[in-house]
Short mmCIF file of C-alpha atoms and ligand atoms in Angstrom, two decimals:
data_model
loop_
_atom_site.label_atom_id
_atom_site.label_comp_id
_atom_site.label_asym_id
_atom_site.label_seq_id
_atom_site.Cartn_x
_atom_site.Cartn_y
_atom_site.Cartn_z
CA UNK A 1 8.98 7.04 -28.58
CA UNK A 2 7.66 3.58 -27.19
CA UNK A 3 4.95 3.43 -24.76
CA UNK A 4 5.78 2.36 -21.15
CA UNK A 5 2.90 -0.18 -21.26
CA UNK A 6 4.41 -1.81 -24.47
CA UNK A 7 7.91 -2.07 -22.90
CA UNK A 8 6.28 -3.46 -19.75
CA UNK A 9 4.47 -6.09 -21.72
CA UNK A 10 7.69 -6.97 -23.59
CA UNK A 11 9.33 -7.46 -20.20
CA UNK A 12 6.81 -9.63 -18.65
CA UNK A 13 7.06 -12.11 -21.72
CA UNK A 14 10.66 -12.78 -20.62
CA UNK A 15 10.48 -15.47 -17.82
CA UNK A 16 12.59 -14.62 -14.90
CA UNK A 17 11.55 -16.77 -11.94
CA UNK A 18 14.06 -16.38 -9.09
CA UNK A 19 17.26 -18.22 -10.14
CA UNK A 20 16.67 -18.02 -13.85
CA UNK A 21 17.14 -14.49 -14.49
CA UNK A 22 19.84 -14.71 -17.20
CA UNK A 23 17.68 -13.88 -20.28
CA UNK A 24 16.15 -10.94 -18.70
CA UNK A 25 19.10 -9.35 -17.27
CA UNK A 26 20.72 -9.79 -20.84
CA UNK A 27 17.86 -8.11 -22.26
CA UNK A 28 18.13 -5.13 -19.92
CA UNK A 29 21.84 -4.80 -20.71
CA UNK A 30 21.03 -4.68 -24.30
CA UNK A 31 18.15 -2.02 -24.03
CA UNK A 32 20.25 0.33 -21.76
CA UNK A 33 23.21 -0.33 -23.81
CA UNK A 34 21.37 0.83 -26.85
CA UNK A 35 20.66 4.01 -25.13
CA UNK A 36 24.42 4.57 -24.65
CA UNK A 37 24.21 3.98 -20.90
CA UNK A 38 27.09 2.21 -19.14
CA UNK A 39 26.12 -1.24 -17.89
CA UNK A 40 28.07 -3.15 -15.30
CA UNK A 41 27.44 -6.68 -14.45
CA UNK A 42 28.04 -7.58 -10.81
CA UNK A 43 29.60 -10.97 -11.88
CA UNK A 44 30.76 -11.68 -8.07
CA UNK A 45 27.27 -11.96 -7.09
CA UNK A 46 26.42 -14.86 -9.09
CA UNK A 47 28.17 -17.33 -6.88
CA UNK A 48 26.87 -16.04 -3.67
CA UNK A 49 23.13 -15.84 -4.90
CA UNK A 50 23.05 -19.13 -6.83
CA UNK A 51 21.24 -17.34 -9.63
CA UNK A 52 22.30 -17.78 -13.21
CA UNK A 53 22.39 -14.01 -13.63
CA UNK A 54 24.40 -11.08 -11.97
CA UNK A 55 22.88 -8.00 -10.51
CA UNK A 56 22.99 -5.24 -13.26
CA UNK A 57 24.09 -1.65 -12.48
CA UNK A 58 23.39 0.91 -15.19
CA UNK A 59 24.97 4.45 -14.76
CA UNK A 60 23.22 7.39 -16.34
CA UNK A 61 25.66 10.38 -16.85
CA UNK A 62 23.95 13.55 -16.57
CA UNK A 63 24.73 17.14 -17.54
CA UNK A 64 22.94 18.82 -14.48
CA UNK A 65 25.52 19.29 -11.59
CA UNK A 66 23.12 21.12 -9.15
CA UNK A 67 21.73 17.71 -7.95
CA UNK A 68 23.40 14.75 -6.37
CA UNK A 69 23.48 11.30 -8.17
CA UNK A 70 20.03 9.44 -7.39
CA UNK A 71 19.62 5.81 -7.32
CA UNK A 72 16.51 3.62 -8.44
CA UNK A 73 16.36 -0.03 -7.64
CA UNK A 74 14.14 -2.85 -8.65
CA UNK A 75 14.42 -6.54 -8.63
CA UNK A 76 14.53 -8.73 -11.93
CA UNK A 77 13.06 -11.91 -10.58
CA UNK A 78 9.53 -13.08 -10.03
CA UNK A 79 7.74 -15.50 -7.88
CA UNK A 80 6.15 -18.69 -9.31
CA UNK A 81 4.04 -19.44 -11.43
CA UNK A 82 5.78 -16.95 -13.60
CA UNK A 83 6.62 -18.89 -16.77
CA UNK A 84 4.91 -18.19 -20.11
CA UNK A 85 3.04 -15.19 -18.89
CA UNK A 86 0.08 -14.14 -21.30
CA UNK A 87 -1.00 -10.62 -20.38
CA UNK A 88 -4.45 -9.65 -21.06
CA UNK A 89 -5.60 -6.07 -21.62
CA UNK A 90 -8.86 -5.10 -20.02
CA UNK A 91 -9.59 -1.54 -20.69
CA UNK A 92 -6.90 0.30 -18.64
CA UNK A 93 -5.78 -2.77 -16.79
CA UNK A 94 -3.04 -5.40 -17.68
CA UNK A 95 -3.68 -8.57 -15.97
CA UNK A 96 -2.46 -12.17 -16.51
CA UNK A 97 -4.50 -15.01 -18.15
CA UNK A 98 -5.26 -16.30 -14.68
CA UNK A 99 -2.86 -19.24 -14.69
CA UNK A 100 0.37 -17.32 -13.80
CA UNK A 101 1.44 -14.13 -11.89
CA UNK A 102 1.55 -11.04 -14.02
CA UNK A 103 5.28 -9.92 -13.18
CA UNK A 104 4.34 -6.25 -12.35
CA UNK A 105 6.39 -7.14 -9.29
CA UNK A 106 8.75 -5.84 -10.18
CA UNK A 107 8.79 -5.13 -13.83
CA UNK A 108 6.46 -2.25 -13.48
CA UNK A 109 9.25 -0.40 -11.80
CA UNK A 110 11.97 -1.66 -14.38
CA UNK A 111 9.75 -0.72 -17.41
CA UNK A 112 9.14 2.81 -15.93
CA UNK A 113 12.99 3.30 -15.38
CA UNK A 114 13.70 2.20 -18.99
CA UNK A 115 11.01 4.28 -20.43
CA UNK A 116 12.10 7.52 -18.38
CA UNK A 117 15.75 6.81 -19.61
CA UNK A 118 14.69 6.48 -23.26
CA UNK A 119 12.90 9.69 -23.03
CA UNK A 120 15.84 11.41 -21.71
CA UNK A 121 18.04 9.98 -24.29
CA UNK A 122 15.82 10.28 -27.28
CA UNK A 123 14.71 13.84 -26.57
CA UNK A 124 18.25 14.80 -25.60
CA UNK A 125 17.05 16.21 -22.26
CA UNK A 126 19.66 17.24 -19.53
CA UNK A 127 19.40 15.00 -16.62
CA UNK A 128 21.46 14.51 -13.18
CA UNK A 129 23.57 11.55 -12.58
CA UNK A 130 21.83 8.39 -11.74
CA UNK A 131 22.32 4.77 -11.11
CA UNK A 132 19.85 2.04 -11.93
CA UNK A 133 20.30 -0.97 -9.62
CA UNK A 134 18.61 -4.31 -10.75
CA UNK A 135 19.11 -7.00 -8.19
CA UNK A 136 18.49 -10.78 -8.66
CA UNK A 137 16.68 -13.32 -6.47
CA UNK A 138 14.83 -10.62 -4.30
CA UNK A 139 11.82 -13.05 -3.89
CA UNK A 140 13.98 -15.92 -2.24
CA UNK A 141 15.60 -13.74 0.47
CA UNK A 142 16.76 -10.40 -0.90
CA UNK A 143 19.88 -12.36 -2.30
CA UNK A 144 20.91 -10.00 -5.05
CA UNK A 145 20.84 -6.96 -2.76
CA UNK A 146 22.51 -8.79 -0.02
CA UNK A 147 25.43 -9.86 -2.10
CA UNK A 148 25.75 -6.61 -4.28
CA UNK A 149 29.31 -5.53 -4.71
CA UNK A 150 28.71 -1.98 -3.11
CA UNK A 151 31.87 -0.68 -4.69
CA UNK A 152 30.06 -0.54 -7.82
CA UNK A 153 27.42 2.03 -6.55
CA UNK A 154 30.09 4.10 -4.57
CA UNK A 155 29.06 7.59 -3.76
CA UNK A 156 25.34 6.89 -4.00
CA UNK A 157 23.60 8.41 -1.09
CA UNK A 158 19.83 8.54 -1.82
CA UNK A 159 17.90 5.85 -3.53
CA UNK A 160 14.10 5.21 -4.47
CA UNK A 161 13.34 1.40 -4.70
CA UNK A 162 10.33 0.73 -6.82
CA UNK A 163 8.96 -2.40 -5.28
CA UNK A 164 5.80 -1.59 -3.12
CA UNK A 165 2.26 -2.42 -3.99
CA UNK A 166 -0.99 -0.44 -4.11
CA UNK A 167 -1.79 2.69 -5.88
CA UNK A 168 0.89 4.90 -7.16
CA UNK A 169 1.77 7.46 -4.63
CA UNK A 170 2.89 6.07 -1.50
CA UNK A 171 6.45 5.76 -0.30
CA UNK A 172 7.42 3.32 2.68
CA UNK A 173 9.70 5.11 4.76
CA UNK A 174 10.00 2.63 7.69
CA UNK A 175 10.17 -1.18 7.69
CA UNK A 176 11.05 -3.84 10.33
CA UNK A 177 14.07 -5.92 11.11
CA UNK A 178 13.44 -9.68 10.82
CA UNK A 179 14.98 -12.53 12.74
CA UNK A 180 14.51 -16.18 11.37
CA UNK A 181 14.45 -18.89 13.95
CA UNK A 182 15.46 -22.36 13.13
CA UNK A 183 14.44 -25.12 15.73
CA UNK A 184 14.99 -28.55 16.44
CA UNK A 185 13.53 -30.92 19.01
CA UNK A 186 15.03 -34.28 19.63
CA UNK A 187 13.11 -36.88 21.66
CA UNK A 188 13.44 -40.80 21.52
CA UNK A 189 11.98 -43.22 19.21
CA UNK A 190 10.19 -46.43 20.50
CA UNK A 191 7.48 -48.64 19.16
CA UNK A 192 4.20 -46.83 20.03
CA UNK A 193 2.18 -49.99 20.51
CA UNK A 194 4.77 -52.18 22.29
CA UNK A 195 6.62 -49.96 24.63
CA UNK A 196 5.52 -46.19 24.21
CA UNK A 197 7.02 -45.63 27.87
CA UNK A 198 10.53 -45.86 26.46
CA UNK A 199 10.10 -42.98 23.99
CA UNK A 200 10.17 -39.41 24.15
CA UNK A 201 7.55 -37.84 21.82
CA UNK A 202 8.94 -34.81 20.09
CA UNK A 203 5.83 -33.82 18.38
CA UNK A 204 4.10 -33.54 21.62
CA UNK A 205 6.81 -31.59 23.21
CA UNK A 206 6.94 -29.22 20.35
CA UNK A 207 3.03 -28.79 20.24
CA UNK A 208 3.18 -27.91 24.16
CA UNK A 209 5.85 -25.45 23.32
CA UNK A 210 4.19 -23.68 20.42
CA UNK A 211 0.99 -23.59 22.54
CA UNK A 212 3.06 -21.78 25.16
CA UNK A 213 4.27 -19.08 22.64
CA UNK A 214 2.66 -15.89 21.67
CA UNK A 215 2.32 -15.68 17.79
CA UNK A 216 0.79 -13.16 15.37
CA UNK A 217 0.59 -9.62 16.00
CA UNK A 218 2.44 -8.70 19.14
CA UNK A 219 1.85 -4.91 18.92
CA UNK A 220 1.62 -2.10 16.09
CA UNK A 221 5.19 -2.66 15.03
CA UNK A 222 5.94 -6.27 16.05
CA UNK A 223 4.77 -9.65 14.72
CA UNK A 224 5.81 -13.14 15.28
CA UNK A 225 4.95 -16.49 13.41
CA UNK A 226 5.84 -20.26 13.41
CA UNK A 227 5.82 -20.90 9.67
CA UNK A 228 6.99 -24.56 8.89
CA UNK A 229 6.93 -27.91 10.78
CA UNK A 230 8.18 -31.19 9.89
CA UNK A 231 8.43 -34.53 11.87
CA UNK A 232 7.47 -38.05 12.52
CA UNK A 233 7.51 -41.05 10.38
CA UNK A 234 4.62 -43.23 11.09
CA UNK A 235 1.72 -43.63 13.59
CA UNK A 236 3.44 -46.69 15.12
CA UNK A 237 6.63 -44.98 16.02
CA UNK A 238 6.96 -42.35 18.81
CA UNK A 239 8.49 -39.36 16.82
CA UNK A 240 12.28 -38.59 17.84
CA UNK A 241 12.74 -35.42 15.74
CA UNK A 242 10.76 -32.29 14.87
CA UNK A 243 12.38 -29.39 12.93
CA UNK A 244 10.31 -26.27 12.72
CA UNK A 245 10.88 -22.51 11.69
CA UNK A 246 9.62 -19.34 12.90
CA UNK A 247 10.23 -15.67 12.65
CA UNK A 248 10.13 -12.46 14.42
CA UNK A 249 9.85 -8.86 12.98
CA UNK A 250 9.90 -5.51 14.55
CA UNK A 251 10.39 -1.89 13.56
CA UNK A 252 12.07 -1.73 17.03
CA UNK A 253 15.02 -3.67 17.55
CA UNK A 254 14.72 -3.79 21.27
CA UNK A 255 11.44 -5.54 20.88
CA UNK A 256 12.78 -7.87 18.18
CA UNK A 257 15.37 -8.93 20.42
CA UNK A 258 12.90 -9.47 23.49
CA UNK A 259 10.11 -11.27 21.38
CA UNK A 260 12.70 -13.45 19.78
CA UNK A 261 14.13 -14.44 23.16
CA UNK A 262 10.61 -14.90 24.69
CA UNK A 263 9.69 -17.19 21.68
CA UNK A 264 12.78 -19.34 22.33
CA UNK A 265 12.61 -19.63 26.06
CA UNK A 266 8.80 -20.49 26.22
CA UNK A 267 9.27 -23.36 23.73
CA UNK A 268 12.33 -24.49 25.57
CA UNK A 269 10.81 -24.49 28.89
CA UNK A 270 7.95 -26.96 27.71
CA UNK A 271 10.18 -29.10 25.46
CA UNK A 272 12.60 -29.50 28.50
CA UNK A 273 9.83 -30.46 30.88
CA UNK A 274 8.92 -33.08 28.24
CA UNK A 275 12.44 -34.51 28.54
CA UNK A 276 13.42 -33.58 25.00
CA UNK A 277 16.43 -31.79 23.76
CA UNK A 278 16.03 -28.32 22.18
CA UNK A 279 18.43 -26.76 19.56
CA UNK A 280 18.01 -23.37 18.02
CA UNK A 281 19.69 -20.92 15.62
CA UNK A 282 18.59 -17.30 15.15
CA UNK A 283 19.47 -15.84 11.77
CA UNK A 284 19.24 -12.19 11.42
CA UNK A 285 17.62 -11.58 7.92
CA UNK A 286 17.78 -7.67 7.50
CA UNK A 287 17.60 -4.68 9.63
CA UNK A 288 14.91 -2.16 10.16
CA UNK A 289 14.99 1.29 8.55
CA UNK A 290 13.46 4.72 9.35
CA UNK A 291 13.84 7.55 6.98
CA UNK A 292 12.47 10.73 8.62
CA UNK A 293 9.79 12.83 6.98
CA UNK A 294 12.04 15.72 6.75
CA UNK A 295 14.80 13.88 5.03
CA UNK A 296 15.85 15.67 1.77
CA UNK A 297 15.01 12.68 -0.27
CA UNK A 298 11.31 12.40 1.14
CA UNK A 299 11.01 16.16 0.65
CA UNK A 300 12.16 15.92 -2.96
CA UNK A 301 9.62 13.11 -3.77
CA UNK A 302 6.76 14.77 -2.16
CA UNK A 303 7.63 17.84 -4.24
CA UNK A 304 7.86 16.17 -7.58
CA UNK A 305 4.54 14.41 -6.67
CA UNK A 306 3.07 17.81 -6.07
CA UNK A 307 4.12 18.93 -9.45
CA UNK A 308 2.47 16.02 -10.82
CA UNK A 309 -0.78 16.56 -8.96
CA UNK A 310 -0.21 13.43 -6.75
CA UNK A 311 -0.40 13.68 -3.08
CA UNK A 312 2.66 11.48 -1.98
CA UNK A 313 1.94 9.71 1.32
CA UNK A 314 4.59 8.04 3.56
CA UNK A 315 4.01 4.94 5.48
CA UNK A 316 5.45 1.95 7.23
CA UNK A 317 5.18 -1.59 6.45
CA UNK A 318 5.55 -5.07 8.08
CA UNK A 319 7.34 -6.53 5.25
CA UNK A 320 11.11 -6.62 4.27
CA UNK A 321 12.51 -5.45 0.76
CA UNK A 322 15.73 -4.66 -0.90
CA UNK A 323 15.29 -1.26 0.79
CA UNK A 324 16.33 -2.84 3.93
CA UNK A 325 19.57 -4.02 2.57
CA UNK A 326 20.36 -0.83 0.67
CA UNK A 327 19.85 1.09 4.07
CA UNK A 328 22.16 -1.27 5.79
CA UNK A 329 24.64 -0.45 3.25
CA UNK A 330 24.52 3.12 4.34
CA UNK A 331 22.25 4.47 1.53
CA UNK A 332 19.01 6.55 2.32
CA UNK A 333 16.46 4.50 0.56
CA UNK A 334 12.67 4.49 0.47
CA UNK A 335 10.40 1.98 -1.14
CA UNK A 336 7.86 3.59 -3.55
CA UNK A 337 4.51 2.01 -4.84
CA UNK A 338 4.27 1.56 -8.63
CA UNK A 339 0.67 0.76 -8.66
CA UNK A 340 1.00 -2.93 -8.85
CA UNK A 341 -1.95 -5.01 -7.20
CA UNK A 342 -2.58 -8.27 -5.80
CA UNK A 343 1.06 -9.34 -6.26
CA UNK A 344 2.20 -12.96 -5.72
CA UNK A 345 -1.22 -14.11 -6.91
CA UNK A 346 -2.66 -15.01 -10.20
CA UNK A 347 -4.76 -12.03 -10.12
CA UNK A 348 -2.08 -9.73 -10.12
CA UNK A 349 -2.72 -6.55 -12.29
CA UNK A 350 -1.67 -2.98 -13.02
CA UNK A 351 -3.31 -0.01 -14.47
CA UNK A 352 -1.61 1.48 -17.48
CA UNK A 353 -2.20 4.82 -15.70
CA UNK A 354 0.11 3.97 -12.88
CA UNK A 355 2.73 2.80 -15.24
CA UNK A 356 2.59 6.10 -16.93
CA UNK A 357 2.78 7.98 -13.59
CA UNK A 358 5.75 6.06 -12.30
CA UNK A 359 7.64 6.74 -15.38
CA UNK A 360 6.82 10.39 -15.41
CA UNK A 361 7.84 10.60 -11.70
CA UNK A 362 11.10 9.02 -12.46
CA UNK A 363 11.81 11.24 -15.56
CA UNK A 364 10.86 14.36 -13.27
CA UNK A 365 13.29 13.30 -10.37
CA UNK A 366 16.00 12.73 -13.01
CA UNK A 367 15.49 15.93 -15.06
CA UNK A 368 13.83 18.65 -12.61
ZN1 LIG B 401 8.94 -7.34 -5.41
#
């Protein structure tokens, strides 16, 4: 029986930055295929995500009929710099060599799933039915999950997403909705030295608009941000165009709507007073979810944790994940921590102990 940490190290050595995930998805299809599990490529997703690989759905047919089918989900892509990862073993900790991320986000979850499935197959242990959903391009807008052909996972009611950081033993049962807001301010160009009075300065108008807006933490479940801004060509030209983007997140959809509208109207007001034109577009990215603590899925996770001697805690987050999309698709999903630390940085690392616990947990959910 292979060790989960060896499987993990093998996985992170296969590059899979968002969009270039083909080799890794093929590897997974081979590995699960070798165990005799049914592997289905969600070919239709490729065109919509722009990735070179499809989502992969793996089905475990179990013998136990007293439990419903359970889903586990993890994403196959990594952020940059994620090429040529050289893992370093430091005691119980696996880290990168410092030039790249490690890829425990999200291969810690994937390695644990594969390891648990291997154990079930190799030791011939009866399990319940399960589906493993491996999504592409999560890091660039949850694209694989958004474009997943849900007919391939029909009948699935409960799912555990393995894509949360921090020590093993926390499940995120509540996460916000997010609106992205694309904004454009049009002024009028003029020579800044010869006849500035003929111009309308779009940068000045946007600055006044943003200064008039509340950003950052709005309350305990609501945040807003202006994240990008582009405009202007040269110091001797009155700038006629600024494009900028912001976002609002809230676990309360009424607040999401209110804060989004406030951001737009407060910027619009100042921009108009400067005589410039204002255009905007609100793009709903994903919806909030909230799985109550007395839900059967949460109770089962806590019980399995107890048997392992782990005190599972529920919590909320300000971030979005595939979990939001799965919930939008009518599945009860929570996001579980695998022990990955400092993700999206070159100091990303994970304890082998947490990889083992994650695999043990999956095994227990599947076979208990
Ligand atoms: Zn992730």
